[in-house]
PDB file of C-alpha atoms in Angstrom:
ATOM      1  CA  MET A 121     -67.208  36.889  32.802  1.00  0.00           C
ATOM      2  CA  ALA A 122     -66.496  40.605  32.825  1.00  0.00           C
ATOM      3  CA  THR A 123     -65.534  42.372  29.622  1.00  0.00           C
ATOM      4  CA  THR A 124     -62.847  45.022  29.798  1.00  0.00           C
ATOM      5  CA  LEU A 125     -63.446  47.901  27.423  1.00  0.00           C
ATOM      6  CA  PRO A 126     -60.704  50.241  26.250  1.00  0.00           C
ATOM      7  CA  ASP A 127     -60.346  53.349  28.400  1.00  0.00           C
ATOM      8  CA  SER A 128     -61.348  56.783  27.184  1.00  0.00           C
ATOM      9  CA  GLY A 129     -57.832  58.165  26.746  1.00  0.00           C
ATOM     10  CA  LEU A 130     -55.366  58.078  23.886  1.00  0.00           C
ATOM     11  CA  ALA A 131     -54.219  54.599  24.876  1.00  0.00           C
ATOM     12  CA  GLY A 132     -57.791  53.366  24.625  1.00  0.00           C
ATOM     13  CA  LEU A 133     -58.235  54.891  21.176  1.00  0.00           C
ATOM     14  CA  THR A 134     -54.952  53.361  20.040  1.00  0.00           C
ATOM     15  CA  SER A 135     -56.165  49.984  21.261  1.00  0.00           C
ATOM     16  CA  MET A 136     -59.420  50.406  19.343  1.00  0.00           C
ATOM     17  CA  ILE A 137     -57.517  51.361  16.187  1.00  0.00           C
ATOM     18  CA  GLY A 138     -55.408  48.226  16.541  1.00  0.00           C
ATOM     19  CA  ILE A 139     -58.514  46.056  16.816  1.00  0.00           C
ATOM     20  CA  GLU A 140     -60.132  47.626  13.756  1.00  0.00           C
ATOM     21  CA  ALA A 141     -56.871  47.506  11.787  1.00  0.00           C
ATOM     22  CA  ARG A 142     -56.616  43.762  12.349  1.00  0.00           C
ATOM     23  CA  ARG A 143     -60.222  43.326  11.252  1.00  0.00           C
ATOM     24  CA  PHE A 144     -59.499  45.402   8.153  1.00  0.00           C
ATOM     25  CA  ALA A 145     -56.349  43.477   7.263  1.00  0.00           C
ATOM     26  CA  ARG A 146     -58.148  40.131   7.610  1.00  0.00           C
ATOM     27  CA  HIS A 147     -61.191  41.038   5.547  1.00  0.00           C
ATOM     28  CA  PRO A 148     -61.389  38.735   2.488  1.00  0.00           C
ATOM     29  CA  LEU A 149     -62.385  41.511   0.076  1.00  0.00           C
ATOM     30  CA  PHE A 150     -59.392  43.613   1.079  1.00  0.00           C
ATOM     31  CA  LEU A 151     -56.993  40.661   0.878  1.00  0.00           C
ATOM     32  CA  ILE A 152     -58.267  39.674  -2.556  1.00  0.00           C
ATOM     33  CA  GLY A 153     -57.947  43.263  -3.743  1.00  0.00           C
ATOM     34  CA  VAL A 154     -54.335  43.515  -2.587  1.00  0.00           C
ATOM     35  CA  VAL A 155     -53.324  40.223  -4.188  1.00  0.00           C
ATOM     36  CA  VAL A 156     -55.039  41.126  -7.455  1.00  0.00           C
ATOM     37  CA  ALA A 157     -53.516  44.626  -7.460  1.00  0.00           C
ATOM     38  CA  TYR A 158     -49.988  43.320  -7.024  1.00  0.00           C
ATOM     39  CA  ALA A 159     -50.459  40.527  -9.557  1.00  0.00           C
ATOM     40  CA  VAL A 160     -52.084  42.785 -12.150  1.00  0.00           C
ATOM     41  CA  HIS A 161     -49.359  45.373 -11.754  1.00  0.00           C
ATOM     42  CA  VAL A 162     -46.587  42.847 -12.346  1.00  0.00           C
ATOM     43  CA  TRP A 163     -48.449  41.502 -15.376  1.00  0.00           C
ATOM     44  CA  VAL A 164     -49.070  44.991 -16.811  1.00  0.00           C
ATOM     45  CA  TYR A 165     -45.497  46.023 -16.139  1.00  0.00           C
ATOM     46  CA  LEU A 166     -44.043  43.022 -17.924  1.00  0.00           C
ATOM     47  CA  ALA A 167     -46.613  43.111 -20.724  1.00  0.00           C
ATOM     48  CA  THR A 168     -45.981  46.768 -21.562  1.00  0.00           C
ATOM     49  CA  ALA A 169     -42.205  46.447 -21.491  1.00  0.00           C
ATOM     50  CA  ALA A 170     -40.894  46.376 -25.031  1.00  0.00           C
ATOM     51  CA  VAL A 171     -37.617  46.352 -26.889  1.00  0.00           C
ATOM     52  CA  SER A 172     -36.710  49.923 -27.780  1.00  0.00           C
ATOM     53  CA  SER A 173     -35.536  50.857 -31.234  1.00  0.00           C
ATOM     54  CA  VAL A 174     -33.309  53.451 -29.560  1.00  0.00           C
ATOM     55  CA  ASP A 175     -30.834  51.065 -27.964  1.00  0.00           C
ATOM     56  CA  GLY A 176     -32.241  47.578 -28.523  1.00  0.00           C
ATOM     57  CA  VAL A 177     -32.839  47.114 -24.783  1.00  0.00           C
ATOM     58  CA  ASN A 178     -36.079  46.052 -23.104  1.00  0.00           C
ATOM     59  CA  HIS A 179     -37.660  49.106 -21.428  1.00  0.00           C
ATOM     60  CA  SER A 180     -40.723  49.791 -19.293  1.00  0.00           C
ATOM     61  CA  HIS A 181     -43.087  52.654 -20.019  1.00  0.00           C
ATOM     62  CA  ASP A 182     -46.408  54.276 -19.045  1.00  0.00           C
ATOM     63  CA  LEU A 183     -45.230  54.285 -15.432  1.00  0.00           C
ATOM     64  CA  LEU A 184     -47.190  57.328 -14.254  1.00  0.00           C
ATOM     65  CA  SER A 185     -50.453  55.848 -15.504  1.00  0.00           C
ATOM     66  CA  GLN A 186     -50.044  52.690 -13.426  1.00  0.00           C
ATOM     67  CA  PRO A 187     -51.263  54.029 -10.038  1.00  0.00           C
ATOM     68  CA  ILE A 188     -54.748  53.318 -11.359  1.00  0.00           C
ATOM     69  CA  VAL A 189     -54.084  49.667 -10.457  1.00  0.00           C
ATOM     70  CA  PRO A 190     -53.897  50.073  -6.638  1.00  0.00           C
ATOM     71  CA  ALA A 191     -56.513  52.829  -6.695  1.00  0.00           C
ATOM     72  CA  PHE A 192     -58.976  50.466  -8.355  1.00  0.00           C
ATOM     73  CA  PHE A 193     -58.125  47.119  -6.770  1.00  0.00           C
ATOM     74  CA  ILE A 194     -57.217  48.353  -3.265  1.00  0.00           C
ATOM     75  CA  GLY A 195     -58.901  51.743  -2.898  1.00  0.00           C
ATOM     76  CA  LEU A 196     -62.388  50.789  -4.061  1.00  0.00           C
ATOM     77  CA  PRO A 197     -62.591  47.509  -2.093  1.00  0.00           C
ATOM     78  CA  SER A 198     -61.319  49.431   0.943  1.00  0.00           C
ATOM     79  CA  LEU A 199     -64.322  51.728   0.614  1.00  0.00           C
ATOM     80  CA  VAL A 200     -66.635  48.732   0.944  1.00  0.00           C
ATOM     81  CA  VAL A 201     -64.635  47.172   3.787  1.00  0.00           C
ATOM     82  CA  ALA A 202     -64.441  50.398   5.801  1.00  0.00           C
ATOM     83  CA  ALA A 203     -68.170  51.012   5.384  1.00  0.00           C
ATOM     84  CA  HIS A 204     -68.853  47.485   6.635  1.00  0.00           C
ATOM     85  CA  LEU A 205     -66.554  47.900   9.645  1.00  0.00           C
ATOM     86  CA  THR A 206     -68.123  51.246  10.507  1.00  0.00           C
ATOM     87  CA  ARG A 207     -71.639  49.824  10.479  1.00  0.00           C
ATOM     88  CA  SER A 208     -70.572  46.707  12.357  1.00  0.00           C
ATOM     89  CA  THR A 209     -69.271  48.727  15.311  1.00  0.00           C
ATOM     90  CA  GLU A 210     -72.769  50.097  15.833  1.00  0.00           C
ATOM     91  CA  ALA A 211     -74.359  46.667  15.469  1.00  0.00           C
ATOM     92  CA  ALA A 212     -71.972  45.336  18.113  1.00  0.00           C
ATOM     93  CA  ALA A 213     -72.732  48.266  20.396  1.00  0.00           C
ATOM     94  CA  GLU A 214     -76.466  47.640  20.117  1.00  0.00           C
ATOM     95  CA  ALA A 215     -76.027  43.923  20.775  1.00  0.00           C
ATOM     96  CA  MET A 216     -73.827  44.491  23.837  1.00  0.00           C
ATOM     97  CA  GLY A 217     -75.904  47.315  25.236  1.00  0.00           C
ATOM     98  CA  THR A 218     -72.670  49.217  25.711  1.00  0.00           C
ATOM     99  CA  ALA A 219     -69.731  50.202  23.576  1.00  0.00           C
ATOM    100  CA  PRO A 220     -66.069  51.188  23.913  1.00  0.00           C
ATOM    101  CA  GLY A 221     -66.399  54.955  23.934  1.00  0.00           C
ATOM    102  CA  THR A 222     -68.638  57.290  22.022  1.00  0.00           C
ATOM    103  CA  GLU A 223     -69.704  56.978  18.411  1.00  0.00           C
ATOM    104  CA  SER A 224     -67.104  59.553  17.416  1.00  0.00           C
ATOM    105  CA  ARG A 225     -64.317  57.506  19.023  1.00  0.00           C
ATOM    106  CA  ARG A 226     -65.487  54.388  17.233  1.00  0.00           C
ATOM    107  CA  THR A 227     -65.490  56.386  14.011  1.00  0.00           C
ATOM    108  CA  LEU A 228     -61.941  57.553  14.658  1.00  0.00           C
ATOM    109  CA  ALA A 229     -60.920  53.962  15.375  1.00  0.00           C
ATOM    110  CA  VAL A 230     -62.097  52.744  11.968  1.00  0.00           C
ATOM    111  CA  ALA A 231     -60.605  55.825  10.306  1.00  0.00           C
ATOM    112  CA  GLY A 232     -57.297  55.038  11.990  1.00  0.00           C
ATOM    113  CA  ALA A 233     -57.532  51.483  10.684  1.00  0.00           C
ATOM    114  CA  CYS A 234     -57.435  52.899   7.149  1.00  0.00           C
ATOM    115  CA  VAL A 235     -53.674  52.987   7.590  1.00  0.00           C
ATOM    116  CA  VAL A 236     -53.934  49.355   6.435  1.00  0.00           C
ATOM    117  CA  PRO A 237     -54.922  50.116   2.802  1.00  0.00           C
ATOM    118  CA  PHE A 238     -52.501  53.045   2.849  1.00  0.00           C
ATOM    119  CA  ALA A 239     -49.706  50.642   3.800  1.00  0.00           C
ATOM    120  CA  ALA A 240     -50.810  48.283   1.034  1.00  0.00           C
ATOM    121  CA  GLY A 241     -50.592  51.192  -1.398  1.00  0.00           C
ATOM    122  CA  LEU A 242     -47.105  52.032  -0.171  1.00  0.00           C
ATOM    123  CA  GLY A 243     -46.158  48.388  -0.669  1.00  0.00           C
ATOM    124  CA  TRP A 244     -47.338  48.646  -4.265  1.00  0.00           C
ATOM    125  CA  LEU A 245     -45.212  51.767  -4.759  1.00  0.00           C
ATOM    126  CA  VAL A 246     -42.121  50.052  -3.366  1.00  0.00           C
ATOM    127  CA  MET A 247     -42.733  47.095  -5.678  1.00  0.00           C
ATOM    128  CA  MET A 248     -43.084  49.435  -8.641  1.00  0.00           C
ATOM    129  CA  LEU A 249     -39.817  51.207  -7.871  1.00  0.00           C
ATOM    130  CA  VAL A 250     -38.059  47.855  -7.527  1.00  0.00           C
ATOM    131  CA  LEU A 251     -39.415  46.770 -10.909  1.00  0.00           C
ATOM    132  CA  THR A 252     -38.073  49.947 -12.513  1.00  0.00           C
ATOM    133  CA  ARG A 253     -34.627  48.881 -11.350  1.00  0.00           C
ATOM    134  CA  ILE A 254     -35.076  45.501 -13.009  1.00  0.00           C
ATOM    135  CA  ILE A 255     -36.527  46.804 -16.288  1.00  0.00           C
ATOM    136  CA  GLU A 256     -35.392  50.389 -16.703  1.00  0.00           C
ATOM    137  CA  PRO A 257     -37.751  53.008 -18.139  1.00  0.00           C
ATOM    138  CA  HIS A 258     -37.493  54.039 -21.768  1.00  0.00           C
ATOM    139  CA  PRO A 259     -35.062  56.965 -22.280  1.00  0.00           C
ATOM    140  CA  ASP A 260     -37.978  59.204 -23.334  1.00  0.00           C
ATOM    141  CA  GLU A 261     -40.346  57.990 -20.602  1.00  0.00           C
ATOM    142  CA  LEU A 262     -41.877  60.802 -18.528  1.00  0.00           C
ATOM    143  CA  TRP A 263     -40.181  59.755 -15.325  1.00  0.00           C
ATOM    144  CA  PHE A 264     -37.681  61.138 -12.817  1.00  0.00           C
ATOM    145  CA  THR A 265     -34.994  61.701 -15.436  1.00  0.00           C
ATOM    146  CA  ASN A 266     -37.245  63.876 -17.625  1.00  0.00           C
ATOM    147  CA  VAL A 267     -39.766  65.452 -15.232  1.00  0.00           C
ATOM    148  CA  ASN A 268     -39.565  67.448 -11.999  1.00  0.00           C
ATOM    149  CA  ASP A 269     -38.980  64.915  -9.200  1.00  0.00           C
ATOM    150  CA  LEU A 270     -41.546  66.582  -6.932  1.00  0.00           C
ATOM    151  CA  TRP A 271     -44.232  66.248  -9.584  1.00  0.00           C
ATOM    152  CA  VAL A 272     -43.443  62.577 -10.195  1.00  0.00           C
ATOM    153  CA  TRP A 273     -43.509  61.732  -6.481  1.00  0.00           C
ATOM    154  CA  SER A 274     -46.732  63.697  -6.035  1.00  0.00           C
ATOM    155  CA  ILE A 275     -48.489  61.851  -8.865  1.00  0.00           C
ATOM    156  CA  LEU A 276     -47.340  58.464  -7.603  1.00  0.00           C
ATOM    157  CA  LEU A 277     -48.372  59.161  -4.002  1.00  0.00           C
ATOM    158  CA  ALA A 278     -51.647  60.965  -4.695  1.00  0.00           C
ATOM    159  CA  LEU A 279     -52.980  58.450  -7.206  1.00  0.00           C
ATOM    160  CA  GLY A 280     -51.576  55.353  -5.491  1.00  0.00           C
ATOM    161  CA  PRO A 281     -51.211  55.086  -1.680  1.00  0.00           C
ATOM    162  CA  VAL A 282     -53.286  58.179  -0.860  1.00  0.00           C
ATOM    163  CA  ALA A 283     -56.057  56.943  -3.161  1.00  0.00           C
ATOM    164  CA  CYS A 284     -56.058  53.682  -1.180  1.00  0.00           C
ATOM    165  CA  LEU A 285     -56.279  55.671   2.056  1.00  0.00           C
ATOM    166  CA  GLY A 286     -59.002  57.894   0.637  1.00  0.00           C
ATOM    167  CA  GLY A 287     -61.078  54.920  -0.444  1.00  0.00           C
ATOM    168  CA  GLY A 288     -61.101  53.619   3.103  1.00  0.00           C
ATOM    169  CA  LEU A 289     -61.916  56.984   4.660  1.00  0.00           C
ATOM    170  CA  LEU A 290     -64.721  57.563   2.172  1.00  0.00           C
ATOM    171  CA  GLY A 291     -66.046  54.183   3.270  1.00  0.00           C
ATOM    172  CA  VAL A 292     -66.093  55.391   6.884  1.00  0.00           C
ATOM    173  CA  LEU A 293     -68.079  58.447   5.787  1.00  0.00           C
ATOM    174  CA  VAL A 294     -70.513  56.303   3.807  1.00  0.00           C
ATOM    175  CA  GLY A 295     -70.867  53.821   6.653  1.00  0.00           C
ATOM    176  CA  ARG A 296     -71.793  56.592   9.079  1.00  0.00           C
ATOM    177  CA  TRP A 297     -74.287  58.501   6.962  1.00  0.00           C
ATOM    178  CA  LEU A 298     -75.798  55.985   4.529  1.00  0.00           C
ATOM    179  CA  ARG A 299     -77.411  53.059   6.299  1.00  0.00           C
ATOM    180  CA  PHE A 300     -79.375  51.404   3.494  1.00  0.00           C
ATOM    181  CA  ARG A 301     -78.318  48.087   1.978  1.00  0.00           C
ATOM    182  CA  GLY A 302     -75.882  48.422  -0.903  1.00  0.00           C
ATOM    183  CA  ALA A 303     -74.833  51.973  -0.003  1.00  0.00           C
ATOM    184  CA  ALA A 304     -71.123  51.168  -0.265  1.00  0.00           C
ATOM    185  CA  ALA A 305     -71.517  49.505  -3.665  1.00  0.00           C
ATOM    186  CA  ILE A 306     -73.452  52.510  -4.949  1.00  0.00           C
ATOM    187  CA  ALA A 307     -70.725  54.797  -3.606  1.00  0.00           C
ATOM    188  CA  VAL A 308     -68.116  52.809  -5.555  1.00  0.00           C
ATOM    189  CA  VAL A 309     -70.091  53.264  -8.774  1.00  0.00           C
ATOM    190  CA  VAL A 310     -70.684  56.970  -8.136  1.00  0.00           C
ATOM    191  CA  VAL A 311     -67.019  57.657  -7.368  1.00  0.00           C
ATOM    192  CA  THR A 312     -65.914  55.813 -10.499  1.00  0.00           C
ATOM    193  CA  VAL A 313     -68.399  57.595 -12.758  1.00  0.00           C
ATOM    194  CA  VAL A 314     -67.643  61.015 -11.258  1.00  0.00           C
ATOM    195  CA  ASP A 315     -63.914  60.491 -11.694  1.00  0.00           C
ATOM    196  CA  MET A 316     -64.311  59.471 -15.318  1.00  0.00           C
ATOM    197  CA  ALA A 317     -66.961  62.009 -16.316  1.00  0.00           C
ATOM    198  CA  GLY A 318     -65.490  64.890 -14.356  1.00  0.00           C
ATOM    199  CA  SER A 319     -61.899  64.372 -15.399  1.00  0.00           C
ATOM    200  CA  LEU A 320     -61.539  62.851 -18.836  1.00  0.00           C
ATOM    201  CA  SER A 321     -64.067  64.930 -20.751  1.00  0.00           C
ATOM    202  CA  TYR A 322     -61.895  68.031 -20.922  1.00  0.00           C
ATOM    203  CA  ALA A 323     -58.539  66.827 -19.664  1.00  0.00           C
ATOM    204  CA  THR A 324     -56.500  68.300 -22.507  1.00  0.00           C
ATOM    205  CA  GLY A 325     -58.476  71.489 -23.149  1.00  0.00           C
ATOM    206  CA  ASP A 326     -57.547  75.034 -22.218  1.00  0.00           C
ATOM    207  CA  ALA A 327     -59.191  74.580 -18.805  1.00  0.00           C
ATOM    208  CA  GLY A 328     -57.737  71.109 -18.308  1.00  0.00           C
ATOM    209  CA  GLY A 329     -56.359  71.950 -14.878  1.00  0.00           C
ATOM    210  CA  PHE A 330     -59.898  72.318 -13.539  1.00  0.00           C
ATOM    211  CA  ARG A 331     -60.455  68.580 -13.991  1.00  0.00           C
ATOM    212  CA  ASN A 332     -58.487  68.154 -10.769  1.00  0.00           C
ATOM    213  CA  TRP A 333     -61.522  68.693  -8.535  1.00  0.00           C
ATOM    214  CA  VAL A 334     -62.155  64.942  -8.641  1.00  0.00           C
ATOM    215  CA  PRO A 335     -60.600  62.709  -5.949  1.00  0.00           C
ATOM    216  CA  TRP A 336     -58.652  60.670  -8.528  1.00  0.00           C
ATOM    217  CA  SER A 337     -57.492  62.798 -11.432  1.00  0.00           C
ATOM    218  CA  MET A 338     -55.626  61.389 -14.409  1.00  0.00           C
ATOM    219  CA  PHE A 339     -52.296  63.136 -14.943  1.00  0.00           C
ATOM    220  CA  HIS A 340     -50.715  60.781 -17.483  1.00  0.00           C
ATOM    221  CA  THR A 341     -52.190  59.995 -20.890  1.00  0.00           C
ATOM    222  CA  GLY A 342     -50.429  56.727 -21.539  1.00  0.00           C
ATOM    223  CA  THR A 343     -48.485  56.141 -24.732  1.00  0.00           C
ATOM    224  CA  MET A 344     -50.239  56.530 -28.082  1.00  0.00           C
ATOM    225  CA  SER A 345     -48.986  53.079 -29.051  1.00  0.00           C
ATOM    226  CA  ASP A 346     -51.228  52.840 -32.117  1.00  0.00           C
ATOM    227  CA  GLY A 347     -49.226  55.624 -33.728  1.00  0.00           C
ATOM    228  CA  ASN A 348     -52.181  58.006 -33.986  1.00  0.00           C
ATOM    229  CA  GLU A 349     -52.247  61.561 -32.649  1.00  0.00           C
ATOM    230  CA  TRP A 350     -54.674  62.246 -29.778  1.00  0.00           C
ATOM    231  CA  ASN A 351     -55.630  65.736 -28.612  1.00  0.00           C
ATOM    232  CA  GLY A 352     -52.232  67.164 -29.382  1.00  0.00           C
ATOM    233  CA  VAL A 353     -50.226  64.134 -28.234  1.00  0.00           C
ATOM    234  CA  PRO A 354     -48.307  62.709 -31.228  1.00  0.00           C
ATOM    235  CA  GLY A 355     -48.351  59.042 -32.094  1.00  0.00           C
ATOM    236  CA  HIS A 356     -45.982  56.882 -30.009  1.00  0.00           C
ATOM    237  CA  ALA A 357     -45.658  59.733 -27.485  1.00  0.00           C
ATOM    238  CA  GLN A 358     -47.153  60.265 -24.025  1.00  0.00           C
ATOM    239  CA  ALA A 359     -47.993  63.359 -22.006  1.00  0.00           C
ATOM    240  CA  ILE A 360     -48.483  64.678 -18.495  1.00  0.00           C
ATOM    241  CA  LEU A 361     -51.583  66.840 -18.290  1.00  0.00           C
ATOM    242  CA  THR A 362     -51.886  70.315 -16.849  1.00  0.00           C
ATOM    243  CA  GLY A 363     -52.234  71.100 -13.165  1.00  0.00           C
ATOM    244  CA  ASN A 364     -49.996  71.178 -10.119  1.00  0.00           C
ATOM    245  CA  PRO A 365     -49.315  67.626  -8.896  1.00  0.00           C
ATOM    246  CA  ALA A 366     -47.751  68.801  -5.617  1.00  0.00           C
ATOM    247  CA  THR A 367     -50.755  70.824  -4.486  1.00  0.00           C
ATOM    248  CA  TYR A 368     -53.065  68.125  -5.837  1.00  0.00           C
ATOM    249  CA  LEU A 369     -51.441  65.732  -3.368  1.00  0.00           C
ATOM    250  CA  LEU A 370     -52.206  68.202  -0.574  1.00  0.00           C
ATOM    251  CA  TYR A 371     -55.739  68.606  -1.951  1.00  0.00           C
ATOM    252  CA  VAL A 372     -56.560  64.892  -1.790  1.00  0.00           C
ATOM    253  CA  LEU A 373     -55.016  64.635   1.680  1.00  0.00           C
ATOM    254  CA  THR A 374     -57.328  67.462   2.727  1.00  0.00           C
ATOM    255  CA  LEU A 375     -60.282  65.557   1.267  1.00  0.00           C
ATOM    256  CA  CYS A 376     -59.202  62.566   3.362  1.00  0.00           C
ATOM    257  CA  ALA A 377     -59.223  64.696   6.502  1.00  0.00           C
ATOM    258  CA  LEU A 378     -62.597  66.142   5.520  1.00  0.00           C
ATOM    259  CA  ALA A 379     -64.024  62.627   5.166  1.00  0.00           C
ATOM    260  CA  VAL A 380     -62.977  61.917   8.754  1.00  0.00           C
ATOM    261  CA  GLY A 381     -64.430  65.201   9.969  1.00  0.00           C
ATOM    262  CA  GLY A 382     -67.682  64.547   8.140  1.00  0.00           C
ATOM    263  CA  ALA A 383     -67.959  61.055   9.596  1.00  0.00           C
ATOM    264  CA  VAL A 384     -67.307  62.271  13.144  1.00  0.00           C
ATOM    265  CA  TRP A 385     -69.936  64.995  12.640  1.00  0.00           C
ATOM    266  CA  HIS A 386     -72.583  62.248  12.511  1.00  0.00           C
ATOM    267  CA  ASP A 387     -72.244  61.944  16.294  1.00  0.00           C
ATOM    268  CA  ARG A 388     -74.398  64.750  17.658  1.00  0.00           C
ATOM    269  CA  SER A 389     -72.457  64.811  20.908  1.00  0.00           C
ATOM    270  CA  ALA A 390     -69.268  65.543  18.935  1.00  0.00           C
ATOM    271  CA  ARG A 391     -70.655  68.587  17.115  1.00  0.00           C
ATOM    272  CA  THR A 392     -68.621  71.085  19.061  1.00  0.00           C
ATOM    273  CA  PRO A 393     -67.620  74.563  17.868  1.00  0.00           C
ATOM    274  CA  ARG A 394     -64.083  73.234  17.530  1.00  0.00           C
ATOM    275  CA  LEU A 395     -65.111  70.430  15.169  1.00  0.00           C
ATOM    276  CA  ARG A 396     -67.265  72.847  13.186  1.00  0.00           C
ATOM    277  CA  MET A 397     -64.302  75.199  12.820  1.00  0.00           C
ATOM    278  CA  ILE A 398     -62.020  72.330  11.775  1.00  0.00           C
ATOM    279  CA  ASN A 399     -64.446  71.116   9.117  1.00  0.00           C
ATOM    280  CA  TRP A 400     -64.996  74.590   7.705  1.00  0.00           C
ATOM    281  CA  GLY A 401     -61.251  75.144   7.727  1.00  0.00           C
ATOM    282  CA  LEU A 402     -60.766  71.931   5.755  1.00  0.00           C
ATOM    283  CA  ILE A 403     -63.415  72.978   3.227  1.00  0.00           C
ATOM    284  CA  VAL A 404     -61.761  76.360   2.692  1.00  0.00           C
ATOM    285  CA  THR A 405     -58.341  74.708   2.443  1.00  0.00           C
ATOM    286  CA  ALA A 406     -59.614  72.190  -0.106  1.00  0.00           C
ATOM    287  CA  VAL A 407     -61.108  74.925  -2.291  1.00  0.00           C
ATOM    288  CA  ALA A 408     -57.910  76.973  -2.115  1.00  0.00           C
ATOM    289  CA  LEU A 409     -55.713  73.981  -2.959  1.00  0.00           C
ATOM    290  CA  PHE A 410     -57.970  73.045  -5.861  1.00  0.00           C
ATOM    291  CA  LEU A 411     -57.717  76.537  -7.343  1.00  0.00           C
ATOM    292  CA  ILE A 412     -53.942  76.538  -6.926  1.00  0.00           C
ATOM    293  CA  THR A 413     -53.760  73.085  -8.501  1.00  0.00           C
ATOM    294  CA  ALA A 414     -55.890  74.145 -11.456  1.00  0.00           C
ATOM    295  CA  THR A 415     -53.998  77.342 -12.214  1.00  0.00           C
ATOM    296  CA  THR A 416     -50.339  76.643 -11.398  1.00  0.00           C
ATOM    297  CA  GLY A 417     -47.720  73.974 -11.945  1.00  0.00           C
ATOM    298  CA  ILE A 418     -47.851  72.387 -15.388  1.00  0.00           C
ATOM    299  CA  THR A 419     -49.488  75.045 -17.564  1.00  0.00           C
ATOM    300  CA  GLU A 420     -49.009  73.176 -20.856  1.00  0.00           C
ATOM    301  CA  MET A 421     -48.876  69.445 -21.450  1.00  0.00           C
ATOM    302  CA  ILE A 422     -45.433  67.889 -21.080  1.00  0.00           C
ATOM    303  CA  ILE A 423     -45.047  65.695 -24.159  1.00  0.00           C
ATOM    304  CA  SER A 424     -42.429  62.984 -24.439  1.00  0.00           C
ATOM    305  CA  GLY A 425     -40.366  61.919 -27.383  1.00  0.00           C
ATOM    306  CA  PRO A 426     -41.440  58.790 -29.275  1.00  0.00           C
ATOM    307  CA  ILE A 427     -41.654  55.689 -27.064  1.00  0.00           C
ATOM    308  CA  ARG A 428     -40.612  52.953 -29.485  1.00  0.00           C
TER     309      ARG A 428
END
């Protein structure tokens, strides 16, 4: 029986993306991560809601710190899944003796499939916004009513849905360049450690904006619910750290594009002057956006009133 492979045009690539997207969406690790992320978020949201002494009404809080939930439970598993899918396309090609298109097209197909974790991250964001309509934020919560709307949207998108997308695309990069067993798991550990060590150690210092070089940078401190002061944040208060959330969103999107460019570069036949120029352009853009993020926007911590 003859096997029909996708053609080499845009329609063929779209077909390949659809195939990989279905494989991504059906992967058990991804499905478990999504279910856990949604369940944990609802639990955290309800658990942190408390009766306010301001008006005696139940209020939610720590909203801008909650994107860590999808980033961890969807983004990191997506890294592993995408790496697996990327490697499996080559195993299938070797087994068949032929493959649908070049290595670079297969790479782009898996990268395109990373719209699946991005969509899951958007679903989390929609759920979060719905929950804020059910249990309204505390009057002093650092949220849309008290903070620049653009900054709030940028934090939510960069650290939530885009982090889910970035996890998948980093997995494509890992799957292309690191072929040893356990490479994806090691990448998960490295990303987590780098984010923590590179961001938290000097988040509230004079150069706090420079923590934003990491792919997932904490912007919200959480509420000092124990009543103790922490690095200039009073007890029962919360803060948004320095940096420009809007350009940080552009920065992490640029890193996502750079991950795709780096993965495609693995295919020697794709190493054209155009791709080289694109990758260098992305590197320069990322550096510029990082510097803008570190030096503009929120120049001093935004500190809330008491959340109690």
